[in-house]
Amino acid sequence: MKKLNVPEYPSIELFDNGVEDLNAAALSPLFLANRQAVQDAYVDFHSETLTQTWSNLPKARHGHPTAIIVGGLSKENLVKLYDEGVVKSKGQARKIYDSIKLAAHDECPYCGGVGEIGSLDHYLPKARFPAYSVLPSNLVPACDVCNKGMGSNFPSNPNLQPLHPYFDAPHFFDEKWTIARVSQETPIVVSFDVAAPPGWSVKDQSRVAQHFEDCNLGERYRSRVWSELAPLISQRKSTLRMLDAIQFRAHLSVIATEPELPINGWKRTLYHALAASNWFCSADFTAPTPHLP
Ligand SMILES: [Zn+2]
């Protein structure tokens, strides 16, 4: 998980620009007549943000495009405003979209950069919360895997809400809640899991567990292991051969504590486990038994 700054645009700015860029002049009066109602809905979003209880916000039913959502605006209107007024815009709305996307520096905040940014994810899916289809702080740059993983549903139970890269508390981003285990096998097996600090609330422990599952982090972290371990073991057999186990552990710990990497990302979690493994730190990889696949 990577923390991102909240987009610095006034809440209504993307709505205004989207309406202007939407190639549907006949709809403009309807949007403008309901501008205040949309702003009122944004106040509700920000009020739930204070307690991270977005699950309290009213959900639209699946389907039902003509259902009225905000003032006189239907789900269809609000989704169209995003799809055509923002994503397909050639004007200011698209510039805002692109700048929100670029702020992630191409690293998906949900998976800590395992995936590259594909598009903007609606934290509250637009199919269920169309009122927030163009609210900048509901738009989070995400990779396609995380975006799909969280899907178009949003839990009604606040304990199961995915982490919000803009609004969730610092401890989700600063404290360790992922763990890896190294198994002495040929080839070496590293598995990843959730391990929230025991002092965390039930809600916070449950949320990170759900986030880990939604974004399929166990499997996706594991998929990165060999691209890192193979060159590391190769170095251990050559340039790092002179280090004793304590020195090698210190070498691994530098990456395990690298502040520029997400604390719960795959790389720091992997190195943390490698540094903690007495076997890995003292193994003789030059021995005849091959450790590489
Ligand atoms: Zn991702």
GROMACS .gro file of C-alpha atoms and ligand atoms in nm:
model
  294
    1MET     CA    1   0.000   0.000   0.000
    2LYS     CA    2   0.120   0.341  -0.090
    3LYS     CA    3  -0.020   0.664   0.047
    4LEU     CA    4  -0.118   0.923  -0.211
    5ASN     CA    5  -0.203   1.287  -0.159
    6VAL     CA    6  -0.567   1.381  -0.208
    7PRO     CA    7  -0.608   1.547  -0.551
    8GLU     CA    8  -0.596   1.920  -0.495
    9TYR     CA    9  -0.901   2.003  -0.705
   10PRO     CA   10  -1.216   2.151  -0.554
   11SER     CA   11  -1.473   1.871  -0.533
   12ILE     CA   12  -1.703   2.019  -0.797
   13GLU     CA   13  -1.430   2.106  -1.049
   14LEU     CA   14  -1.437   1.783  -1.246
   15PHE     CA   15  -1.819   1.793  -1.254
   16ASP     CA   16  -1.810   2.145  -1.402
   17ASN     CA   17  -1.543   2.059  -1.656
   18GLY     CA   18  -1.707   1.729  -1.743
   19VAL     CA   19  -2.038   1.901  -1.815
   20GLU     CA   20  -1.857   2.154  -2.034
   21ASP     CA   21  -1.664   1.884  -2.224
   22LEU     CA   22  -1.958   1.645  -2.256
   23ASN     CA   23  -2.068   1.642  -2.616
   24ALA     CA   24  -2.436   1.653  -2.527
   25ALA     CA   25  -2.556   2.012  -2.512
   26ALA     CA   26  -2.911   1.900  -2.446
   27LEU     CA   27  -2.806   1.753  -2.112
   28SER     CA   28  -2.614   2.057  -1.983
   29PRO     CA   29  -2.918   2.237  -1.834
   30LEU     CA   30  -3.009   1.919  -1.643
   31PHE     CA   31  -2.660   1.888  -1.495
   32LEU     CA   32  -2.642   2.257  -1.409
   33ALA     CA   33  -2.985   2.252  -1.244
   34ASN     CA   34  -2.862   1.970  -1.019
   35ARG     CA   35  -2.518   2.107  -0.941
   36GLN     CA   36  -2.609   2.195  -0.583
   37ALA     CA   37  -2.759   1.850  -0.520
   38VAL     CA   38  -2.432   1.693  -0.638
   39GLN     CA   39  -2.236   1.920  -0.405
   40ASP     CA   40  -2.462   1.814  -0.118
   41ALA     CA   41  -2.384   1.449  -0.198
   42TYR     CA   42  -2.013   1.535  -0.189
   43VAL     CA   43  -2.060   1.675   0.162
   44ASP     CA   44  -2.198   1.334   0.265
   45PHE     CA   45  -1.892   1.164   0.114
   46HIS     CA   46  -1.655   1.391   0.304
   47SER     CA   47  -1.848   1.344   0.624
   48GLU     CA   48  -1.816   0.962   0.602
   49THR     CA   49  -1.450   1.010   0.515
   50LEU     CA   50  -1.391   1.152   0.863
   51THR     CA   51  -1.475   0.811   1.012
   52GLN     CA   52  -1.381   0.591   0.714
   53THR     CA   53  -1.740   0.468   0.693
   54TRP     CA   54  -1.811   0.509   0.323
   55SER     CA   55  -2.018   0.192   0.345
   56ASN     CA   56  -2.290   0.407   0.509
   57LEU     CA   57  -2.349   0.600   0.186
   58PRO     CA   58  -2.659   0.501  -0.013
   59LYS     CA   59  -2.599   0.236  -0.277
   60ALA     CA   60  -2.769   0.228  -0.614
   61ARG     CA   61  -2.902  -0.107  -0.728
   62HIS     CA   62  -2.714  -0.304  -0.993
   63GLY     CA   63  -2.844  -0.215  -1.339
   64HIS     CA   64  -3.141   0.026  -1.335
   65PRO     CA   65  -2.975   0.299  -1.546
   66THR     CA   66  -3.276   0.529  -1.524
   67ALA     CA   67  -3.292   0.526  -1.143
   68ILE     CA   68  -3.275   0.880  -1.004
   69ILE     CA   69  -2.965   0.922  -0.787
   70VAL     CA   70  -2.903   1.288  -0.708
   71GLY     CA   71  -3.161   1.565  -0.754
   72GLY     CA   72  -3.299   1.491  -1.101
   73LEU     CA   73  -2.989   1.309  -1.229
   74SER     CA   74  -3.009   0.941  -1.314
   75LYS     CA   75  -2.740   0.679  -1.284
   76GLU     CA   76  -2.712   0.685  -1.661
   77ASN     CA   77  -2.652   1.062  -1.661
   78LEU     CA   78  -2.380   1.041  -1.398
   79VAL     CA   79  -2.199   0.749  -1.558
   80LYS     CA   80  -2.216   0.923  -1.897
   81LEU     CA   81  -2.068   1.234  -1.740
   82TYR     CA   82  -1.762   1.030  -1.637
   83ASP     CA   83  -1.729   0.811  -1.947
   84GLU     CA   84  -1.789   1.080  -2.206
   85GLY     CA   85  -1.738   1.412  -2.029
   86VAL     CA   86  -1.417   1.311  -1.851
   87VAL     CA   87  -1.250   0.999  -1.997
   88LYS     CA   88  -1.325   1.089  -2.359
   89SER     CA   89  -1.288   1.463  -2.304
   90LYS     CA   90  -1.035   1.653  -2.510
   91GLY     CA   91  -1.046   1.949  -2.276
   92GLN     CA   92  -0.980   2.043  -1.914
   93ALA     CA   93  -1.169   1.743  -1.770
   94ARG     CA   94  -0.925   1.504  -1.934
   95LYS     CA   95  -0.632   1.713  -1.809
   96ILE     CA   96  -0.759   1.673  -1.454
   97TYR     CA   97  -0.806   1.298  -1.511
   98ASP     CA   98  -0.449   1.268  -1.640
   99SER     CA   99  -0.299   1.468  -1.357
  100ILE     CA  100  -0.473   1.249  -1.095
  101LYS     CA  101  -0.338   0.944  -1.277
  102LEU     CA  102   0.017   1.078  -1.306
  103ALA     CA  103   0.036   1.153  -0.934
  104ALA     CA  104   0.090   0.781  -0.866
  105HIS     CA  105   0.418   0.780  -1.068
  106ASP     CA  106   0.298   0.463  -1.241
  107GLU     CA  107   0.292   0.258  -0.921
  108CYS     CA  108  -0.045   0.125  -0.814
  109PRO     CA  109  -0.106   0.236  -0.454
  110TYR     CA  110  -0.331  -0.061  -0.373
  111CYS     CA  111  -0.064  -0.326  -0.441
  112GLY     CA  112   0.236  -0.108  -0.362
  113GLY     CA  113   0.357  -0.101  -0.721
  114VAL     CA  114   0.330  -0.468  -0.822
  115GLY     CA  115   0.109  -0.342  -1.103
  116GLU     CA  116   0.144  -0.041  -1.328
  117ILE     CA  117  -0.131   0.218  -1.341
  118GLY     CA  118  -0.401   0.125  -1.591
  119SER     CA  119  -0.674   0.378  -1.530
  120LEU     CA  120  -0.852   0.562  -1.251
  121ASP     CA  121  -1.042   0.337  -1.014
  122HIS     CA  122  -1.361   0.457  -0.851
  123TYR     CA  123  -1.296   0.377  -0.486
  124LEU     CA  124  -1.674   0.376  -0.448
  125PRO     CA  125  -1.768   0.198  -0.772
  126LYS     CA  126  -1.968   0.418  -1.007
  127ALA     CA  127  -2.217   0.138  -1.073
  128ARG     CA  128  -2.322   0.146  -0.705
  129PHE     CA  129  -2.231   0.504  -0.611
  130PRO     CA  130  -2.293   0.703  -0.931
  131ALA     CA  131  -2.322   1.025  -0.727
  132TYR     CA  132  -1.942   1.014  -0.693
  133SER     CA  133  -1.861   0.928  -1.055
  134VAL     CA  134  -1.663   1.251  -1.105
  135LEU     CA  135  -1.561   1.339  -0.750
  136PRO     CA  136  -1.179   1.374  -0.767
  137SER     CA  137  -1.120   1.223  -0.423
  138ASN     CA  138  -1.316   0.913  -0.527
  139LEU     CA  139  -1.081   0.859  -0.822
  140VAL     CA  140  -0.767   0.662  -0.745
  141PRO     CA  141  -0.499   0.559  -0.996
  142ALA     CA  142  -0.486   0.178  -0.995
  143CYS     CA  143  -0.352  -0.121  -1.186
  144ASP     CA  144  -0.601  -0.333  -1.375
  145VAL     CA  145  -0.563  -0.630  -1.140
  146CYS     CA  146  -0.646  -0.430  -0.825
  147ASN     CA  147  -0.924  -0.247  -1.008
  148LYS     CA  148  -1.085  -0.574  -1.115
  149GLY     CA  149  -1.012  -0.741  -0.781
  150MET     CA  150  -1.214  -0.485  -0.590
  151GLY     CA  151  -1.485  -0.512  -0.855
  152SER     CA  152  -1.807  -0.319  -0.879
  153ASN     CA  153  -1.932  -0.423  -0.539
  154PHE     CA  154  -1.857  -0.237  -0.223
  155PRO     CA  155  -1.901  -0.405   0.115
  156SER     CA  156  -2.184  -0.297   0.341
  157ASN     CA  157  -1.969  -0.397   0.637
  158PRO     CA  158  -1.720  -0.115   0.718
  159ASN     CA  159  -1.472  -0.378   0.843
  160LEU     CA  160  -1.436  -0.508   0.489
  161GLN     CA  161  -1.380  -0.178   0.307
  162PRO     CA  162  -1.062  -0.168   0.097
  163LEU     CA  163  -0.792   0.074   0.211
  164HIS     CA  164  -0.821   0.423   0.069
  165PRO     CA  165  -0.484   0.557  -0.051
  166TYR     CA  166  -0.592   0.919   0.008
  167PHE     CA  167  -0.777   0.901   0.335
  168ASP     CA  168  -0.685   0.605   0.548
  169ALA     CA  169  -0.488   0.654   0.869
  170PRO     CA  170  -0.106   0.671   0.862
  171HIS     CA  171  -0.060   0.340   1.046
  172PHE     CA  172  -0.187   0.148   0.741
  173PHE     CA  173   0.104   0.295   0.544
  174ASP     CA  174   0.372   0.326   0.815
  175GLU     CA  175   0.334   0.006   1.016
  176LYS     CA  176   0.407  -0.345   0.905
  177TRP     CA  177   0.106  -0.567   0.839
  178THR     CA  178   0.243  -0.809   0.580
  179ILE     CA  179   0.477  -1.097   0.650
  180ALA     CA  180   0.672  -1.346   0.441
  181ARG     CA  181   0.804  -1.688   0.533
  182VAL     CA  182   1.109  -1.847   0.376
  183SER     CA  183   1.109  -2.227   0.343
  184GLN     CA  184   1.430  -2.417   0.297
  185GLU     CA  185   1.337  -2.608  -0.013
  186THR     CA  186   1.473  -2.651  -0.361
  187PRO     CA  187   1.384  -2.415  -0.507
  188ILE     CA  188   1.334  -2.186  -0.208
  189VAL     CA  189   0.968  -2.116  -0.134
  190VAL     CA  190   0.857  -1.777  -0.004
  191SER     CA  191   0.495  -1.728   0.098
  192PHE     CA  192   0.324  -1.403   0.195
  193ASP     CA  193   0.048  -1.337   0.441
  194VAL     CA  194  -0.124  -1.070   0.651
  195ALA     CA  195   0.002  -1.011   1.004
  196ALA     CA  196  -0.150  -0.693   1.144
  197PRO     CA  197  -0.006  -0.570   1.474
  198PRO     CA  198  -0.205  -0.727   1.761
  199GLY     CA  199  -0.277  -0.385   1.909
  200TRP     CA  200  -0.481  -0.282   1.606
  201SER     CA  201  -0.859  -0.266   1.627
  202VAL     CA  202  -1.066  -0.556   1.493
  203LYS     CA  203  -1.187  -0.326   1.217
  204ASP     CA  204  -0.834  -0.236   1.105
  205GLN     CA  205  -0.713  -0.596   1.120
  206SER     CA  206  -1.011  -0.706   0.919
  207ARG     CA  207  -0.966  -0.431   0.662
  208VAL     CA  208  -0.604  -0.518   0.582
  209ALA     CA  209  -0.693  -0.888   0.557
  210GLN     CA  210  -0.970  -0.804   0.311
  211HIS     CA  211  -0.745  -0.567   0.117
  212PHE     CA  212  -0.478  -0.839   0.089
  213GLU     CA  213  -0.740  -1.078  -0.050
  214ASP     CA  214  -0.914  -0.830  -0.283
  215CYS     CA  215  -0.586  -0.737  -0.449
  216ASN     CA  216  -0.461  -1.097  -0.449
  217LEU     CA  217  -0.139  -0.978  -0.286
  218GLY     CA  218  -0.019  -1.320  -0.165
  219GLU     CA  219   0.002  -1.464  -0.512
  220ARG     CA  220   0.117  -1.145  -0.681
  221TYR     CA  221   0.395  -1.084  -0.428
  222ARG     CA  222   0.510  -1.444  -0.465
  223SER     CA  223   0.529  -1.398  -0.842
  224ARG     CA  224   0.797  -1.132  -0.791
  225VAL     CA  225   1.022  -1.340  -0.568
  226TRP     CA  226   1.236  -1.522  -0.823
  227SER     CA  227   1.323  -1.217  -1.027
  228GLU     CA  228   1.479  -1.086  -0.706
  229LEU     CA  229   1.613  -1.403  -0.546
  230ALA     CA  230   1.794  -1.540  -0.851
  231PRO     CA  231   2.035  -1.244  -0.888
  232LEU     CA  232   2.068  -1.213  -0.509
  233ILE     CA  233   2.179  -1.577  -0.476
  234SER     CA  234   2.410  -1.531  -0.771
  235GLN     CA  235   2.571  -1.233  -0.593
  236ARG     CA  236   2.593  -1.434  -0.271
  237LYS     CA  237   2.799  -1.687  -0.461
  238SER     CA  238   3.029  -1.421  -0.605
  239THR     CA  239   3.061  -1.061  -0.488
  240LEU     CA  240   2.883  -1.115  -0.153
  241ARG     CA  241   3.067  -1.440  -0.080
  242MET     CA  242   3.308  -1.275   0.162
  243LEU     CA  243   3.027  -1.167   0.397
  244ASP     CA  244   2.965  -1.384   0.699
  245ALA     CA  245   2.605  -1.456   0.804
  246ILE     CA  246   2.583  -1.146   1.025
  247GLN     CA  247   2.719  -0.919   0.754
  248PHE     CA  248   2.491  -1.073   0.493
  249ARG     CA  249   2.192  -1.021   0.724
  250ALA     CA  250   2.292  -0.655   0.763
  251HIS     CA  251   2.311  -0.628   0.385
  252LEU     CA  252   1.957  -0.770   0.349
  253SER     CA  253   1.827  -0.546   0.626
  254VAL     CA  254   1.924  -0.234   0.431
  255ILE     CA  255   1.658  -0.317   0.170
  256ALA     CA  256   1.414  -0.446   0.433
  257THR     CA  257   1.415  -0.097   0.588
  258GLU     CA  258   1.452   0.117   0.275
  259PRO     CA  259   1.217   0.410   0.341
  260GLU     CA  260   1.159   0.480  -0.029
  261LEU     CA  261   0.990   0.139  -0.071
  262PRO     CA  262   0.639   0.072   0.068
  263ILE     CA  263   0.674  -0.098   0.406
  264ASN     CA  264   0.409  -0.355   0.312
  265GLY     CA  265   0.520  -0.391  -0.049
  266TRP     CA  266   0.654  -0.721  -0.182
  267LYS     CA  267   1.021  -0.620  -0.178
  268ARG     CA  268   1.057  -0.497   0.179
  269THR     CA  269   0.842  -0.783   0.302
  270LEU     CA  270   1.061  -1.033   0.116
  271TYR     CA  271   1.389  -0.886   0.243
  272HIS     CA  272   1.253  -0.866   0.596
  273ALA     CA  273   1.188  -1.240   0.584
  274LEU     CA  274   1.525  -1.319   0.422
  275ALA     CA  275   1.709  -1.117   0.687
  276ALA     CA  276   1.513  -1.297   0.960
  277SER     CA  277   1.599  -1.642   0.823
  278ASN     CA  278   1.905  -1.790   0.995
  279TRP     CA  279   1.915  -2.057   0.730
  280PHE     CA  280   1.913  -1.813   0.436
  281CYS     CA  281   2.176  -1.585   0.592
  282SER     CA  282   2.417  -1.872   0.657
  283ALA     CA  283   2.339  -2.106   0.363
  284ASP     CA  284   2.625  -2.205   0.138
  285PHE     CA  285   2.476  -2.153  -0.206
  286THR     CA  286   2.792  -2.276  -0.374
  287ALA     CA  287   2.720  -2.626  -0.241
  288PRO     CA  288   2.639  -2.883  -0.511
  289THR     CA  289   2.262  -2.896  -0.442
  290PRO     CA  290   2.106  -2.648  -0.682
  291HIS     CA  291   1.884  -2.391  -0.514
  292LEU     CA  292   1.768  -2.230  -0.834
  293PRO     CA  293   1.482  -2.380  -1.032
  294ZN      ZN  294  -0.247  -0.271  -0.801
   0.00000   0.00000   0.00000
